[in-house]
Every structure is written in structure tokens, then in C-alpha cells.
Amino acid sequence: WLDWRGFQFVGRISYSMYLFQAITVHSIQRNFTELPTIIQLLTSLTLTFAAGTICHYLVERPALWLKDRLFRRTSSGPHSYI
């Protein structure tokens, strides 16, 4: 069941979600105190997932692509870089 694409996607965006979870949870708890706790939780999870996904596609993937382009290994040795 770990081969399920949904779990794999969450695994890819998990670091981005980690970066945003404290901000979203705190913001929801502070600004929406009148909402039931379960609604606050679901809203926080949804916003954390959305922010993590956006960050993954707009920051992480381009940064990893750039890293691969800048530090491409050459065939002259295992630790040689262009």
C-alpha cells in the first residue's frame, strides 16, 4: 500500500508541508477562535497541504533542477563537476 501514488506525493511534499504547518495552524487558531476545533484542524491541514504543494512546485523542484544543471557530474571521475 506504500506504492499508492497519493502516499508518494505526500512524501515528496512532506518537507514543504513541515515548513508551513506551524504558520498555518497558529494563524487558524489565532484568527478563527469561534470555529469548532475540528474545523480549525481540517482548515489547517488543507492550507498546509496547499502551501506545501505550491512551495514544492514553485521552489523545491526548480531548485533541484538548477542544482542538477549547475553541479552535473562529468565522465572524468566520480567527484568531478563541470
C-alpha atoms as an extended CHARMM CRD file, in Angstrom:
* protein
*
        82  EXT
         1         1  TRP       CA              0.0000000000        0.0000000000        0.0000000000  PROA      1               0.0000000000
         2         2  LEU       CA              3.0390000000        2.2740000000        0.2010000000  PROA      2               0.0000000000
         3         3  ASP       CA              3.1660000000        2.1520000000       -3.5900000000  PROA      3               0.0000000000
         4         4  TRP       CA             -0.0180000000        4.2180000000       -3.7180000000  PROA      4               0.0000000000
         5         5  ARG       CA              0.6550000000        7.4370000000       -5.6440000000  PROA      5               0.0000000000
         6         6  GLY       CA             -1.1010000000        9.5660000000       -3.0270000000  PROA      6               0.0000000000
         7         7  PHE       CA              1.3490000000        8.4770000000       -0.3290000000  PROA      7               0.0000000000
         8         8  GLN       CA              4.2790000000        9.0190000000       -2.6680000000  PROA      8               0.0000000000
         9         9  PHE       CA              3.0950000000       12.5460000000       -3.4480000000  PROA      9               0.0000000000
        10        10  VAL       CA              2.7020000000       13.3960000000        0.2410000000  PROA      10              0.0000000000
        11        11  GLY       CA              6.2090000000       12.0240000000        0.7640000000  PROA      11              0.0000000000
        12        12  ARG       CA              7.5700000000       14.3560000000       -1.9100000000  PROA      12              0.0000000000
        13        13  ILE       CA              5.9080000000       17.4470000000       -0.4560000000  PROA      13              0.0000000000
        14        14  SER       CA              6.3480000000       16.4860000000        3.2090000000  PROA      14              0.0000000000
        15        15  TYR       CA              9.2820000000       18.8370000000        3.8600000000  PROA      15              0.0000000000
        16        16  SER       CA              7.3860000000       21.7750000000        2.3950000000  PROA      16              0.0000000000
        17        17  MET       CA              4.3670000000       20.8540000000        4.4880000000  PROA      17              0.0000000000
        18        18  TYR       CA              6.5910000000       20.7140000000        7.5510000000  PROA      18              0.0000000000
        19        19  LEU       CA              7.8150000000       24.2470000000        6.8480000000  PROA      19              0.0000000000
        20        20  PHE       CA              4.2810000000       25.6470000000        6.6550000000  PROA      20              0.0000000000
        21        21  GLN       CA              2.4330000000       23.6480000000        9.3100000000  PROA      21              0.0000000000
        22        22  ALA       CA              3.2730000000       25.8520000000       12.3010000000  PROA      22              0.0000000000
        23        23  ILE       CA              2.3510000000       29.0280000000       10.4260000000  PROA      23              0.0000000000
        24        24  THR       CA             -0.9920000000       27.7150000000        9.2110000000  PROA      24              0.0000000000
        25        25  VAL       CA             -2.0240000000       26.0840000000       12.4890000000  PROA      25              0.0000000000
        26        26  HSD       CA             -1.1210000000       29.1730000000       14.5140000000  PROA      26              0.0000000000
        27        27  SER       CA             -2.8590000000       31.5170000000       12.0750000000  PROA      27              0.0000000000
        28        28  ILE       CA             -6.0690000000       29.4930000000       12.0420000000  PROA      28              0.0000000000
        29        29  GLN       CA             -6.1430000000       29.0850000000       15.8210000000  PROA      29              0.0000000000
        30        30  ARG       CA             -5.4940000000       32.7890000000       16.3730000000  PROA      30              0.0000000000
        31        31  ASN       CA             -7.8670000000       34.2360000000       13.7830000000  PROA      31              0.0000000000
        32        32  PHE       CA            -10.7590000000       31.7680000000       13.8200000000  PROA      32              0.0000000000
        33        33  THR       CA            -11.3170000000       31.0800000000       17.5040000000  PROA      33              0.0000000000
        34        34  GLU       CA            -15.0910000000       30.9490000000       17.0160000000  PROA      34              0.0000000000
        35        35  LEU       CA            -14.8770000000       27.8970000000       14.7470000000  PROA      35              0.0000000000
        36        36  PRO       CA            -15.0960000000       24.3940000000       16.2370000000  PROA      36              0.0000000000
        37        37  THR       CA            -11.7170000000       22.7420000000       16.8090000000  PROA      37              0.0000000000
        38        38  ILE       CA            -12.3300000000       20.0610000000       14.1560000000  PROA      38              0.0000000000
        39        39  ILE       CA            -12.9910000000       22.7540000000       11.5350000000  PROA      39              0.0000000000
        40        40  GLN       CA             -9.8250000000       24.5700000000       12.5840000000  PROA      40              0.0000000000
        41        41  LEU       CA             -7.8900000000       21.3140000000       12.2510000000  PROA      41              0.0000000000
        42        42  LEU       CA             -9.2980000000       20.4730000000        8.8220000000  PROA      42              0.0000000000
        43        43  THR       CA             -8.7000000000       24.0160000000        7.5920000000  PROA      43              0.0000000000
        44        44  SER       CA             -5.1220000000       23.9370000000        8.8870000000  PROA      44              0.0000000000
        45        45  LEU       CA             -4.4730000000       20.6000000000        7.1870000000  PROA      45              0.0000000000
        46        46  THR       CA             -5.9470000000       21.8290000000        3.9190000000  PROA      46              0.0000000000
        47        47  LEU       CA             -3.9390000000       25.0660000000        3.9420000000  PROA      47              0.0000000000
        48        48  THR       CA             -0.7520000000       23.2440000000        4.9400000000  PROA      48              0.0000000000
        49        49  PHE       CA             -1.2200000000       20.7570000000        2.1050000000  PROA      49              0.0000000000
        50        50  ALA       CA             -1.9140000000       23.5540000000       -0.3960000000  PROA      50              0.0000000000
        51        51  ALA       CA              1.0560000000       25.6590000000        0.7450000000  PROA      51              0.0000000000
        52        52  GLY       CA              3.3410000000       22.6230000000        0.7020000000  PROA      52              0.0000000000
        53        53  THR       CA              2.2350000000       21.6900000000       -2.7990000000  PROA      53              0.0000000000
        54        54  ILE       CA              2.7240000000       25.2180000000       -4.1150000000  PROA      54              0.0000000000
        55        55  CYS       CA              6.1310000000       25.5010000000       -2.4680000000  PROA      55              0.0000000000
        56        56  HSD       CA              7.1730000000       22.1220000000       -3.8560000000  PROA      56              0.0000000000
        57        57  TYR       CA              6.3450000000       23.0970000000       -7.4310000000  PROA      57              0.0000000000
        58        58  LEU       CA              7.4750000000       26.7380000000       -7.3270000000  PROA      58              0.0000000000
        59        59  VAL       CA             10.5870000000       26.4580000000       -5.1330000000  PROA      59              0.0000000000
        60        60  GLU       CA             11.8130000000       22.9100000000       -4.4940000000  PROA      60              0.0000000000
        61        61  ARG       CA             11.5660000000       21.4360000000       -7.9810000000  PROA      61              0.0000000000
        62        62  PRO       CA             13.1650000000       24.4160000000       -9.7480000000  PROA      62              0.0000000000
        63        63  ALA       CA             15.9280000000       24.4990000000       -7.1140000000  PROA      63              0.0000000000
        64        64  LEU       CA             16.6240000000       20.7930000000       -7.5730000000  PROA      64              0.0000000000
        65        65  TRP       CA             16.6290000000       21.2170000000      -11.3570000000  PROA      65              0.0000000000
        66        66  LEU       CA             19.0810000000       24.1140000000      -11.0480000000  PROA      66              0.0000000000
        67        67  LYS       CA             21.2930000000       22.1120000000       -8.6930000000  PROA      67              0.0000000000
        68        68  ASP       CA             21.4060000000       19.2590000000      -11.1980000000  PROA      68              0.0000000000
        69        69  ARG       CA             22.2700000000       21.6550000000      -14.0190000000  PROA      69              0.0000000000
        70        70  LEU       CA             24.9780000000       23.5090000000      -12.0830000000  PROA      70              0.0000000000
        71        71  PHE       CA             26.6200000000       20.5150000000      -10.4630000000  PROA      71              0.0000000000
        72        72  ARG       CA             26.3710000000       17.9310000000      -13.2170000000  PROA      72              0.0000000000
        73        73  ARG       CA             28.9920000000       15.2040000000      -12.8780000000  PROA      73              0.0000000000
        74        74  THR       CA             31.3640000000       14.6670000000      -15.7530000000  PROA      74              0.0000000000
        75        75  SER       CA             32.6240000000       11.3300000000      -17.0190000000  PROA      75              0.0000000000
        76        76  SER       CA             36.1930000000       12.0570000000      -15.8560000000  PROA      76              0.0000000000
        77        77  GLY       CA             35.5760000000       10.8170000000      -12.3380000000  PROA      77              0.0000000000
        78        78  PRO       CA             33.0670000000       10.2040000000       -9.5900000000  PROA      78              0.0000000000
        79        79  HSD       CA             33.7710000000       13.5280000000       -7.8520000000  PROA      79              0.0000000000
        80        80  SER       CA             34.3660000000       15.7520000000      -10.8580000000  PROA      80              0.0000000000
        81        81  TYR       CA             31.9980000000       18.6080000000      -11.5650000000  PROA      81              0.0000000000
        82        82  ILE       CA             31.5990000000       20.8750000000      -14.5400000000  PROA      82              0.0000000000
